[in-house]
PDB file of C-alpha atoms in Angstrom:
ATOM      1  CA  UNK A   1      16.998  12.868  29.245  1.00  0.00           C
ATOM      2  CA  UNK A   2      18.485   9.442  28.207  1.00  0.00           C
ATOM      3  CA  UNK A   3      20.087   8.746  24.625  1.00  0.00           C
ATOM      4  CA  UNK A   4      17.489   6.247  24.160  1.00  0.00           C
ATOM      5  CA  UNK A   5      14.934   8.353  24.918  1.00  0.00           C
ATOM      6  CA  UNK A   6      15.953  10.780  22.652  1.00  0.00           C
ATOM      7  CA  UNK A   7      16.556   8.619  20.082  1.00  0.00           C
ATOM      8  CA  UNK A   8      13.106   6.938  20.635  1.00  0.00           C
ATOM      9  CA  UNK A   9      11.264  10.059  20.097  1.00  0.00           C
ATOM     10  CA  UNK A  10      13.229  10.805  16.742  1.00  0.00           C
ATOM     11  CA  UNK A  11      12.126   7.334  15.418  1.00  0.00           C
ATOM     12  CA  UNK A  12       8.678   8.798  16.661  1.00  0.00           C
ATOM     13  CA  UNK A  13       9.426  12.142  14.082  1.00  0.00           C
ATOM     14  CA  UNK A  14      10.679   9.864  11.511  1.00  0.00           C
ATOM     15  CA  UNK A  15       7.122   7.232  11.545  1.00  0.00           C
ATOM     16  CA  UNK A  16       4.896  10.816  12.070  1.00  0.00           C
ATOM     17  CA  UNK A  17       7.114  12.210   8.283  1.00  0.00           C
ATOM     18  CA  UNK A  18       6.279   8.908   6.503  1.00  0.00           C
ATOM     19  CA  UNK A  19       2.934   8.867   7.767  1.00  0.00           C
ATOM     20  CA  UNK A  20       1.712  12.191   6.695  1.00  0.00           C
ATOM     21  CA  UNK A  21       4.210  11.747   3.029  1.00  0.00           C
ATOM     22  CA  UNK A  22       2.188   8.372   2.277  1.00  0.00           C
ATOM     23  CA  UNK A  23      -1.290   8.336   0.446  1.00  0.00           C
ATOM     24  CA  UNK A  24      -1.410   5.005   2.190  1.00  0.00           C
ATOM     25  CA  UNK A  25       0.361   3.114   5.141  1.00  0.00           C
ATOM     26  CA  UNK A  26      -0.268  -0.879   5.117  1.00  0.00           C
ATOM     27  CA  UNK A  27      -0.014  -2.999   8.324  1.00  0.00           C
ATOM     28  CA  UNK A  28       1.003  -6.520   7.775  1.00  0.00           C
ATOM     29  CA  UNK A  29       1.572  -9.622  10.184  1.00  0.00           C
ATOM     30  CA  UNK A  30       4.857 -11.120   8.861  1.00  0.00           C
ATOM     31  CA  UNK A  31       5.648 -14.510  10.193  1.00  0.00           C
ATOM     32  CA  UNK A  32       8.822 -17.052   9.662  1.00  0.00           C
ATOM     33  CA  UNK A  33       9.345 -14.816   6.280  1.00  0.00           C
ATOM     34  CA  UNK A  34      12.756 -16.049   5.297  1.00  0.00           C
ATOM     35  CA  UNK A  35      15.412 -13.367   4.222  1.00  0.00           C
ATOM     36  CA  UNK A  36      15.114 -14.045   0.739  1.00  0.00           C
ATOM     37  CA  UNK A  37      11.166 -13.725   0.735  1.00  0.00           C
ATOM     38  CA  UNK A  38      11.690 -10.601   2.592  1.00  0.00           C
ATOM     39  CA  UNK A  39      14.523  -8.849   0.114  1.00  0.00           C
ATOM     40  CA  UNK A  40      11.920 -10.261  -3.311  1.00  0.00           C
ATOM     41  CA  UNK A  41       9.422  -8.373  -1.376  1.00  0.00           C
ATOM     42  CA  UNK A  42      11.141  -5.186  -0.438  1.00  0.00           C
ATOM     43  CA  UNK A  43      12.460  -4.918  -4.215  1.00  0.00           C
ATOM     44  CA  UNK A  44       8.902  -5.510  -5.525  1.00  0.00           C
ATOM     45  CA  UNK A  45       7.752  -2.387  -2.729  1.00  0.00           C
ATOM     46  CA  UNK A  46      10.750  -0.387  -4.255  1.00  0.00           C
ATOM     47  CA  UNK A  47       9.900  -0.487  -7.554  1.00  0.00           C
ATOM     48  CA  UNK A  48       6.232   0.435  -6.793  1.00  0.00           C
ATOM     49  CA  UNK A  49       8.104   3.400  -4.807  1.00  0.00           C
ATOM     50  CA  UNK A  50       6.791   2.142  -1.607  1.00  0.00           C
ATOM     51  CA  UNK A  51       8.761   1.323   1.915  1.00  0.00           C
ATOM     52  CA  UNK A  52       8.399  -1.684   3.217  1.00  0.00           C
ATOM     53  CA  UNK A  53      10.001  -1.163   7.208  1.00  0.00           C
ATOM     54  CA  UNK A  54      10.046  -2.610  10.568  1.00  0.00           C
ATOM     55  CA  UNK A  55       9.837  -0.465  13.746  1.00  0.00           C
ATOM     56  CA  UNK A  56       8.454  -1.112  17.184  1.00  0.00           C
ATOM     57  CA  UNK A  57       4.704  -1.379  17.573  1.00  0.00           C
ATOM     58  CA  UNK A  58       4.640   1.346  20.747  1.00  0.00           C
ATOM     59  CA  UNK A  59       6.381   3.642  18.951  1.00  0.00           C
ATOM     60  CA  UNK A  60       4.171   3.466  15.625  1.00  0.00           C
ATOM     61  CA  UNK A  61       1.049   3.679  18.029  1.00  0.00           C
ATOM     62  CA  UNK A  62       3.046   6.881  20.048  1.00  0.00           C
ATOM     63  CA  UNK A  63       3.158   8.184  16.056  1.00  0.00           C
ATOM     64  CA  UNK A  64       0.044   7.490  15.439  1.00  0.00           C
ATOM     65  CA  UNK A  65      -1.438   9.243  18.861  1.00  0.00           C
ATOM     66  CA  UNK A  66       0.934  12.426  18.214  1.00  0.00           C
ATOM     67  CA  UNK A  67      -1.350  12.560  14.788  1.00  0.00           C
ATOM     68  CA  UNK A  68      -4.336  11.838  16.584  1.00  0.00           C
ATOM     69  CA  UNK A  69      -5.547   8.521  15.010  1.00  0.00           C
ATOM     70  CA  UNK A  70      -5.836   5.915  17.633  1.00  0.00           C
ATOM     71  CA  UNK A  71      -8.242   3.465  15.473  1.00  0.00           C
ATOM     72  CA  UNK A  72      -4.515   0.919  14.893  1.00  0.00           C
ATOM     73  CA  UNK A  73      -4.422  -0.064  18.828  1.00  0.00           C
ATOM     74  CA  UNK A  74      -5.855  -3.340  18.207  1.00  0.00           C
ATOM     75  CA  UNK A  75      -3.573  -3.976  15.175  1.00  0.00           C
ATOM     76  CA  UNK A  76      -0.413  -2.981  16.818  1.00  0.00           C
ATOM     77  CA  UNK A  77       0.883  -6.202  18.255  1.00  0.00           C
ATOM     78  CA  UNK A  78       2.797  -9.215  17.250  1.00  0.00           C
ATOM     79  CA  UNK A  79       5.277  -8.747  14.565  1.00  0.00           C
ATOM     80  CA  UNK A  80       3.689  -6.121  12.339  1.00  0.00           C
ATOM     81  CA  UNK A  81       5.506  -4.924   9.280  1.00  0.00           C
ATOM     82  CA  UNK A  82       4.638  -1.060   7.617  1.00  0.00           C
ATOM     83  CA  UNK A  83       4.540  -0.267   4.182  1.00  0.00           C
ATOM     84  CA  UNK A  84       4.636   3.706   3.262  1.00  0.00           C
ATOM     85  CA  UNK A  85       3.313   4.119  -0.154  1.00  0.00           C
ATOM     86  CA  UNK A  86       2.554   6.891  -2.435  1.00  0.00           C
ATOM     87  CA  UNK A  87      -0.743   5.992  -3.695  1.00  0.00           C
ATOM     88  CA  UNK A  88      -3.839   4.105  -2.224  1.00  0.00           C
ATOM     89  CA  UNK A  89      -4.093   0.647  -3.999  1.00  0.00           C
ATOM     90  CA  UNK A  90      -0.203  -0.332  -5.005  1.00  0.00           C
ATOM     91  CA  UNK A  91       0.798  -1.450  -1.512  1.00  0.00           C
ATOM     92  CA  UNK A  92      -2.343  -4.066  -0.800  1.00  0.00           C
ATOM     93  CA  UNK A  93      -1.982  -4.896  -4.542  1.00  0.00           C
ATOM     94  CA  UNK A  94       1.592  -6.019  -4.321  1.00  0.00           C
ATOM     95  CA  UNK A  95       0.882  -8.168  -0.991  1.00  0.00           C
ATOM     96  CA  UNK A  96      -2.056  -9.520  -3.089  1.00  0.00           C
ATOM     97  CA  UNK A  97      -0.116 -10.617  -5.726  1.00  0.00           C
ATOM     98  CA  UNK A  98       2.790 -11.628  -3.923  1.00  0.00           C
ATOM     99  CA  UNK A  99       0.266 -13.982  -2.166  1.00  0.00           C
ATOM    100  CA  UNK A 100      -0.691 -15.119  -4.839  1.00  0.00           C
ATOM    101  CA  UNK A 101       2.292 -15.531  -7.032  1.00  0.00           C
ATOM    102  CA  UNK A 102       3.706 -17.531  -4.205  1.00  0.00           C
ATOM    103  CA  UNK A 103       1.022 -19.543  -2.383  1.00  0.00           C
ATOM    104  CA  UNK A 104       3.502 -20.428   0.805  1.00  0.00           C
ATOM    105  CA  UNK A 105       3.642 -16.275   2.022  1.00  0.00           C
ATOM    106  CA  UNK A 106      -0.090 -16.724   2.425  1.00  0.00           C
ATOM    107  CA  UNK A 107       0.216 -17.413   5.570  1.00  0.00           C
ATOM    108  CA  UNK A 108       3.845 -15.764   6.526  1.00  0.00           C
ATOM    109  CA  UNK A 109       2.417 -11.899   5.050  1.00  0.00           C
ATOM    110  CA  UNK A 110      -0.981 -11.115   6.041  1.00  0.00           C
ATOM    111  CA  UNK A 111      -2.535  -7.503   6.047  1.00  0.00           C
ATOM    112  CA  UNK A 112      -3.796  -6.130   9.260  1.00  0.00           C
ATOM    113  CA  UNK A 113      -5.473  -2.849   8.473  1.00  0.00           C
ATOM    114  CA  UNK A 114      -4.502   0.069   6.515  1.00  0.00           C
ATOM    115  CA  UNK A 115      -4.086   4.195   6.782  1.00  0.00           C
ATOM    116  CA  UNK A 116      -5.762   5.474   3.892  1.00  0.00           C
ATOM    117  CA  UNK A 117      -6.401   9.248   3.038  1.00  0.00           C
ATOM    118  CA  UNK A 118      -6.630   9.616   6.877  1.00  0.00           C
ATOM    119  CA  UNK A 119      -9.105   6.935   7.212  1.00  0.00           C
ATOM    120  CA  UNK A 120      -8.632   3.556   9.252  1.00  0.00           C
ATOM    121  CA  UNK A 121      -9.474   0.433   6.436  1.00  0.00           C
ATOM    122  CA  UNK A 122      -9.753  -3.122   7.900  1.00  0.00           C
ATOM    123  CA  UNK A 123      -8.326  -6.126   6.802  1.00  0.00           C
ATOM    124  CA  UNK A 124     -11.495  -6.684   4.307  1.00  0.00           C
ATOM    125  CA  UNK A 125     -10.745  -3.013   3.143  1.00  0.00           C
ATOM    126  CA  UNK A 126      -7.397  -3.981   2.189  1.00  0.00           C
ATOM    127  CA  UNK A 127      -8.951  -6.641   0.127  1.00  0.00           C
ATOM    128  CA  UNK A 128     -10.847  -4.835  -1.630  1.00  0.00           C
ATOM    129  CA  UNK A 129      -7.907  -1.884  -2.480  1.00  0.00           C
ATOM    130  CA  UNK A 130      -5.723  -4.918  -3.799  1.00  0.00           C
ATOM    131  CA  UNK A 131      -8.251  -5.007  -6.091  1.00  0.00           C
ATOM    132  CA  UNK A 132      -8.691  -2.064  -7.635  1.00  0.00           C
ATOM    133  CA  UNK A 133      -6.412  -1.248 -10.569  1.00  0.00           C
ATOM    134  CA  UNK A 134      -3.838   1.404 -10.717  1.00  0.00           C
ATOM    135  CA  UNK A 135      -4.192   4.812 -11.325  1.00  0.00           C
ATOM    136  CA  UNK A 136      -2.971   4.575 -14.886  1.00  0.00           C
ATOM    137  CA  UNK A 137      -4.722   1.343 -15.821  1.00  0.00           C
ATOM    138  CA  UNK A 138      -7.757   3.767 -14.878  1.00  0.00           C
ATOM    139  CA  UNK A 139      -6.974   6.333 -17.201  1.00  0.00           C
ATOM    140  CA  UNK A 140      -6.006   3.845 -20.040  1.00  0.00           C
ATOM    141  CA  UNK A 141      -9.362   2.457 -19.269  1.00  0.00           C
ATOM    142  CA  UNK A 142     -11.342   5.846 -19.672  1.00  0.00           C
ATOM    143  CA  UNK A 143      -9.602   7.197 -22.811  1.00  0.00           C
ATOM    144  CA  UNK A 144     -10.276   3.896 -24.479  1.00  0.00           C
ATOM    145  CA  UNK A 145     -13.990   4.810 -23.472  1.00  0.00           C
ATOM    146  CA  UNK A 146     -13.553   8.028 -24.347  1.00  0.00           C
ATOM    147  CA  UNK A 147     -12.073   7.291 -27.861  1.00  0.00           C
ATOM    148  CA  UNK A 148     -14.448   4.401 -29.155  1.00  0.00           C
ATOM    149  CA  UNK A 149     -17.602   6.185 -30.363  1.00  0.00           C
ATOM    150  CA  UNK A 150     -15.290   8.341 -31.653  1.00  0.00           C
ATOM    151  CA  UNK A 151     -13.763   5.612 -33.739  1.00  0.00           C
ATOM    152  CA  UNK A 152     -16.842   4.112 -34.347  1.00  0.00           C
ATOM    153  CA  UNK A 153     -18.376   7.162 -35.935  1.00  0.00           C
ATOM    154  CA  UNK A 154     -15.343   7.369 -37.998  1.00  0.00           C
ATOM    155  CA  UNK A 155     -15.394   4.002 -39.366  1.00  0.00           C
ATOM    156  CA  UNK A 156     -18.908   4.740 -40.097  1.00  0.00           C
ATOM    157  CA  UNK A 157     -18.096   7.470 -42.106  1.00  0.00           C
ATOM    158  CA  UNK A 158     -15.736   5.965 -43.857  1.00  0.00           C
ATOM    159  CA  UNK A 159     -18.194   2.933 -45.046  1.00  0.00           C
ATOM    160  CA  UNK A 160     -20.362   5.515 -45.705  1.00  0.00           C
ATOM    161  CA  UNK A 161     -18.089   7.068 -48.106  1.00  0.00           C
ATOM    162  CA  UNK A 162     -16.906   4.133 -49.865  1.00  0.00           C
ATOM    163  CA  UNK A 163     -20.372   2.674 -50.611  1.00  0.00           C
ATOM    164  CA  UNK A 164     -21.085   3.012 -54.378  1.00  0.00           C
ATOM    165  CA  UNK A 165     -24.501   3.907 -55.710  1.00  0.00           C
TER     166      UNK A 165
END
């Protein structure tokens, strides 16, 4: 077999190991993205812990076949960008906000679809993931439920306590 063959199929390996290490795998249409928009966006993705890459559309759809998902055929043209991150929501959200932070990549970084717990998500999907708030804004969220009738009571109490009769 050829060098490039075999170097094609260990690109293949490497897509199939980020795959199945990522909670969730964006596709995004980048267009005229200049380098400096690109390197702000790949710090932002690195600090989230996520991968923002490049590879070859065949050989993300040969990965993607090998694992047997073949809903991202329709997706997998033009210039498609892949981001690998660990959790669901803080790959769409950074796009989102990036977007939105800077209204001229609106139309240079645009989400395709998504790979999410081994489900295909649409574009709309992705929308709706950007959304959502982190896992630890989540948990923030619930203890501060948790803890405010438990507060309440308290302060209760304590006007209870310091009423004089």
């Amino acid at each position: 077999m050829s060098a490039n063959f075999e170097a094609k199929k260990e690109v293949v390996e490497e897509i199939k190991a980020k795959i199945n290490e990522s909670k969730s795998v964006i596709l995004a249409t980048y267009d005229r993205l200049t380098v400096a928009e690109v390197t702000q966006l790949r710090g932002k993705f690195r600090d989230a812990s996520c991968e923002y890459k490049v590879y070859k559309n065949t050989l993300v759809r040969k990965a993607f076949e090998e694992l047997g998902v073949t809903a991202f055929d329709a997706d997998l043209n033009g210039a498609t960008a892949f981001v690998f991150c660990p959790d669901e929501t803080s790959g769409c959200a950074i796009i989102a906000k990036a977007v939105k932070e800077t209204p001229a990549l609106a139309d240079k970084i645009v989400p395709k679809s998504a790979y999410v717990g081994g489900a295909y998500v649409d574009a709309e999907g992705v929308k709706k993931l950007a959304a959502i708030p982190s896992r630890e804004v989540l948990l923030a969220k619930m203890v501060g439920c948790l803890q405010a009738p438990i507060a309440n009571l308290a302060y209760v109490m304590n006007a209870i306590a310091g009423q004089k009769s």
